[in-house]
Short mmCIF file of C-alpha atoms and ligand atoms in Angstrom, two decimals:
data_model
loop_
_atom_site.label_atom_id
_atom_site.label_comp_id
_atom_site.label_asym_id
_atom_site.label_seq_id
_atom_site.Cartn_x
_atom_site.Cartn_y
_atom_site.Cartn_z
CA MET A 3 -106.19 27.65 -40.66
CA THR A 4 -104.46 25.07 -42.98
CA GLU A 5 -100.77 25.38 -42.90
CA THR A 6 -99.24 26.04 -46.34
CA LEU A 7 -96.92 23.25 -47.51
CA HIS A 8 -93.95 23.95 -49.73
CA GLU A 9 -92.72 21.42 -52.36
CA THR A 10 -89.02 20.84 -51.59
CA ARG A 11 -86.47 18.75 -53.66
CA LEU A 12 -83.79 17.06 -51.80
CA VAL A 13 -81.16 14.52 -52.91
CA VAL A 14 -80.37 12.54 -49.82
CA ASN A 15 -77.58 10.02 -49.77
CA GLY A 16 -77.88 10.04 -53.70
CA VAL A 17 -81.58 9.47 -53.78
CA ALA A 18 -83.97 12.13 -55.04
CA HIS A 19 -86.95 13.02 -52.84
CA THR A 20 -89.74 15.53 -53.11
CA VAL A 21 -91.41 16.45 -49.77
CA ARG A 22 -94.23 18.84 -48.95
CA VAL A 23 -93.29 20.72 -45.79
CA PRO A 24 -94.39 23.55 -43.70
CA ALA A 25 -91.97 26.59 -44.05
CA ARG A 26 -90.61 26.23 -40.57
CA ARG A 27 -89.95 22.47 -40.76
CA LEU A 28 -86.32 21.90 -39.66
CA LEU A 29 -84.17 20.01 -42.04
CA ALA A 30 -83.39 17.57 -39.21
CA ASP A 31 -87.09 16.90 -38.60
CA CYS A 32 -87.60 16.49 -42.33
CA LEU A 33 -84.86 13.92 -42.52
CA ARG A 34 -86.07 12.01 -39.51
CA ARG A 35 -89.90 12.38 -39.85
CA ASP A 36 -90.47 12.80 -43.50
CA LEU A 37 -87.76 10.54 -44.85
CA GLY A 38 -87.28 8.14 -41.89
CA LEU A 39 -83.55 8.75 -41.68
CA THR A 40 -83.29 8.69 -37.93
CA GLY A 41 -79.48 8.36 -37.99
CA THR A 42 -79.39 12.09 -37.65
CA HIS A 43 -79.90 12.95 -33.90
CA LEU A 44 -81.31 16.00 -32.29
CA GLY A 45 -79.84 17.08 -28.96
CA CYS A 46 -79.84 20.74 -28.08
CA GLU A 47 -81.91 21.91 -31.04
CA HIS A 48 -80.19 25.25 -31.02
CA GLY A 49 -76.88 24.75 -32.70
CA VAL A 50 -74.61 23.87 -29.86
CA CYS A 51 -74.07 20.07 -29.59
CA GLY A 52 -73.46 19.14 -33.15
CA ALA A 53 -75.38 15.86 -33.01
CA CYS A 54 -77.60 16.88 -35.94
CA THR A 55 -74.72 17.60 -38.38
CA VAL A 56 -75.19 16.54 -41.98
CA LEU A 57 -73.43 17.49 -45.18
CA VAL A 58 -75.25 19.95 -47.34
CA ASP A 59 -73.52 20.16 -50.69
CA GLY A 60 -70.51 18.70 -49.01
CA ALA A 61 -70.28 21.14 -46.09
CA PRO A 62 -71.04 20.20 -42.56
CA MET A 63 -74.32 22.08 -41.36
CA ARG A 64 -76.41 21.83 -38.27
CA SER A 65 -79.61 20.55 -39.56
CA CYS A 66 -81.47 21.93 -36.37
CA LEU A 67 -80.52 25.47 -37.65
CA MET A 68 -81.65 25.07 -41.19
CA PHE A 69 -85.21 24.86 -42.54
CA ALA A 70 -85.87 22.04 -45.06
CA VAL A 71 -87.17 24.60 -47.60
CA SER A 72 -83.79 26.33 -47.36
CA ALA A 73 -82.06 23.14 -48.59
CA ASP A 74 -84.36 22.84 -51.75
CA GLY A 75 -82.25 21.49 -54.59
CA ALA A 76 -79.33 20.57 -52.28
CA GLU A 77 -77.47 17.29 -52.02
CA ILE A 78 -77.54 16.13 -48.39
CA THR A 79 -75.44 13.34 -46.90
CA THR A 80 -76.45 11.80 -43.64
CA THR A 81 -74.72 9.08 -41.60
CA GLU A 82 -76.78 6.48 -43.42
CA GLY A 83 -75.01 7.62 -46.56
CA CYS A 84 -71.50 6.92 -45.04
CA ARG A 85 -71.85 3.16 -45.26
CA ALA A 86 -69.62 1.09 -47.39
CA LEU A 87 -70.89 -0.10 -50.68
CA ASP A 88 -71.66 -3.50 -49.30
CA GLY A 89 -73.79 -1.92 -46.58
CA GLY A 90 -71.26 -2.36 -43.83
CA LEU A 91 -69.60 0.40 -41.91
CA GLY A 92 -67.93 3.02 -43.95
CA PRO A 93 -64.38 4.05 -43.20
CA VAL A 94 -65.19 6.82 -40.59
CA GLN A 95 -67.88 4.67 -38.97
CA ARG A 96 -65.42 1.75 -38.79
CA ALA A 97 -62.77 3.90 -37.28
CA PHE A 98 -65.20 5.05 -34.50
CA HIS A 99 -66.10 1.42 -33.77
CA GLU A 100 -62.40 0.11 -33.91
CA GLN A 101 -61.17 3.02 -31.70
CA HIS A 102 -64.08 2.96 -29.24
CA GLY A 103 -64.92 6.43 -30.23
CA MET A 104 -68.36 6.16 -28.88
CA GLN A 105 -70.17 5.03 -25.83
CA CYS A 106 -73.90 5.83 -25.84
CA GLY A 107 -73.54 6.82 -29.57
CA PHE A 108 -75.94 9.82 -29.32
CA CYS A 109 -73.20 12.25 -30.50
CA THR A 110 -71.65 9.93 -32.97
CA PRO A 111 -73.52 10.65 -36.14
CA GLY A 112 -72.50 14.34 -35.93
CA PHE A 113 -68.85 13.47 -35.44
CA VAL A 114 -69.07 10.98 -38.42
CA MET A 115 -70.27 13.75 -40.65
CA THR A 116 -67.69 16.25 -39.70
CA CYS A 117 -64.88 13.59 -40.09
CA THR A 118 -66.46 12.53 -43.39
CA ALA A 119 -66.14 16.09 -44.59
CA MET A 120 -62.56 16.14 -43.53
CA ILE A 121 -61.65 13.05 -45.47
CA GLU A 122 -63.35 14.32 -48.60
CA ARG A 123 -61.01 17.32 -48.77
CA ALA A 124 -58.13 17.50 -51.26
CA GLN A 125 -55.46 17.60 -48.53
CA ARG A 126 -55.21 16.31 -44.98
CA PRO A 127 -56.23 18.90 -42.36
CA ASP A 128 -53.36 19.50 -39.82
CA GLN A 129 -53.91 18.36 -36.22
CA ASP A 130 -54.95 21.77 -35.00
CA VAL A 131 -57.66 22.04 -37.65
CA VAL A 132 -58.88 18.51 -36.72
CA ALA A 133 -59.08 19.55 -33.09
CA ASP A 134 -60.80 22.76 -33.93
CA GLU A 135 -63.42 21.00 -36.12
CA LEU A 136 -64.11 18.42 -33.58
CA SER A 137 -64.49 20.95 -30.95
CA GLY A 138 -67.71 21.98 -32.47
CA HIS A 139 -69.37 18.68 -31.06
CA LEU A 140 -70.28 17.84 -27.64
CA CYS A 141 -69.95 14.19 -26.23
CA ARG A 142 -71.08 13.55 -22.64
CA CYS A 143 -69.51 10.10 -22.46
CA THR A 144 -66.23 9.49 -24.10
CA GLY A 145 -63.83 12.28 -22.87
CA TYR A 146 -63.03 13.02 -26.56
CA ARG A 147 -59.62 11.31 -26.64
CA ASN A 148 -60.85 8.20 -28.66
CA ILE A 149 -62.92 10.35 -30.86
CA ARG A 150 -59.67 12.16 -31.88
CA VAL A 151 -57.80 8.78 -32.43
CA ALA A 152 -60.76 7.59 -34.61
CA ALA A 153 -60.67 10.71 -36.72
CA GLU A 154 -56.82 10.33 -37.15
CA GLN A 155 -57.42 6.74 -38.20
CA ALA A 156 -59.91 7.72 -40.91
CA LEU A 157 -57.52 10.41 -42.08
CA ASP A 158 -54.61 7.96 -42.08
CA GLU A 159 -56.64 5.63 -44.20
CA ARG A 160 -57.52 8.44 -46.67
CA PHE A 161 -54.31 10.22 -46.87
CA GLY A 162 -51.58 8.06 -45.45
CA THR A 163 -50.12 8.46 -41.95
CA ARG A 164 -48.75 11.92 -40.97
CA GLU A 165 -45.21 10.52 -40.70
CA ALA A 166 -45.36 9.38 -44.36
CA GLN A 167 -46.46 12.79 -45.68
S1 LIG B 222 -79.20 19.39 -32.16
FE1 LIG B 222 -78.39 20.66 -33.71
S2 LIG B 222 -76.53 21.44 -32.70
FE2 LIG B 222 -77.57 20.22 -31.22
S1 LIG B 223 -70.94 8.79 -26.90
FE1 LIG B 223 -72.49 9.38 -25.59
S2 LIG B 223 -72.74 11.53 -25.92
FE2 LIG B 223 -70.95 10.89 -27.06
#
């Protein structure tokens, strides 16, 4: 039996795409396979590790828990969309690089997206909120300290240092 395909419109990193996907195609698989955006990583594939996090209409979502058809009409941001205008590292990516917030890098795109959502807020989240948001991601390498430092660097650049507030 031929699988039914569903026309799905996604705006990914500012570029409009129309894909034809099976009803059960995960958003993560759609991004990686159909659109070639392999910066979004798949780890656990059941909503635990956070590696697959992308922004859907500005909110962090686990793309392994969402069907592509459910995102029809949405604006998606992936780590590829977090680059600077000149194509270099964007502020969150640079903070992770400068603060050694990664080792193997498998978890990093997910952390980058959660931090990106935090710097796009109207107000700086307090340290407990930052810790809580980062706790939704698993990293098997770094021990998390440098990830916290990187997140705070990105927040400092966006909002000014905590002392100055
Ligand atoms: S791959 Fe989606 S949460 Fe782990
Ligand atoms: S840097 Fe390797 S899992 Fe986080």
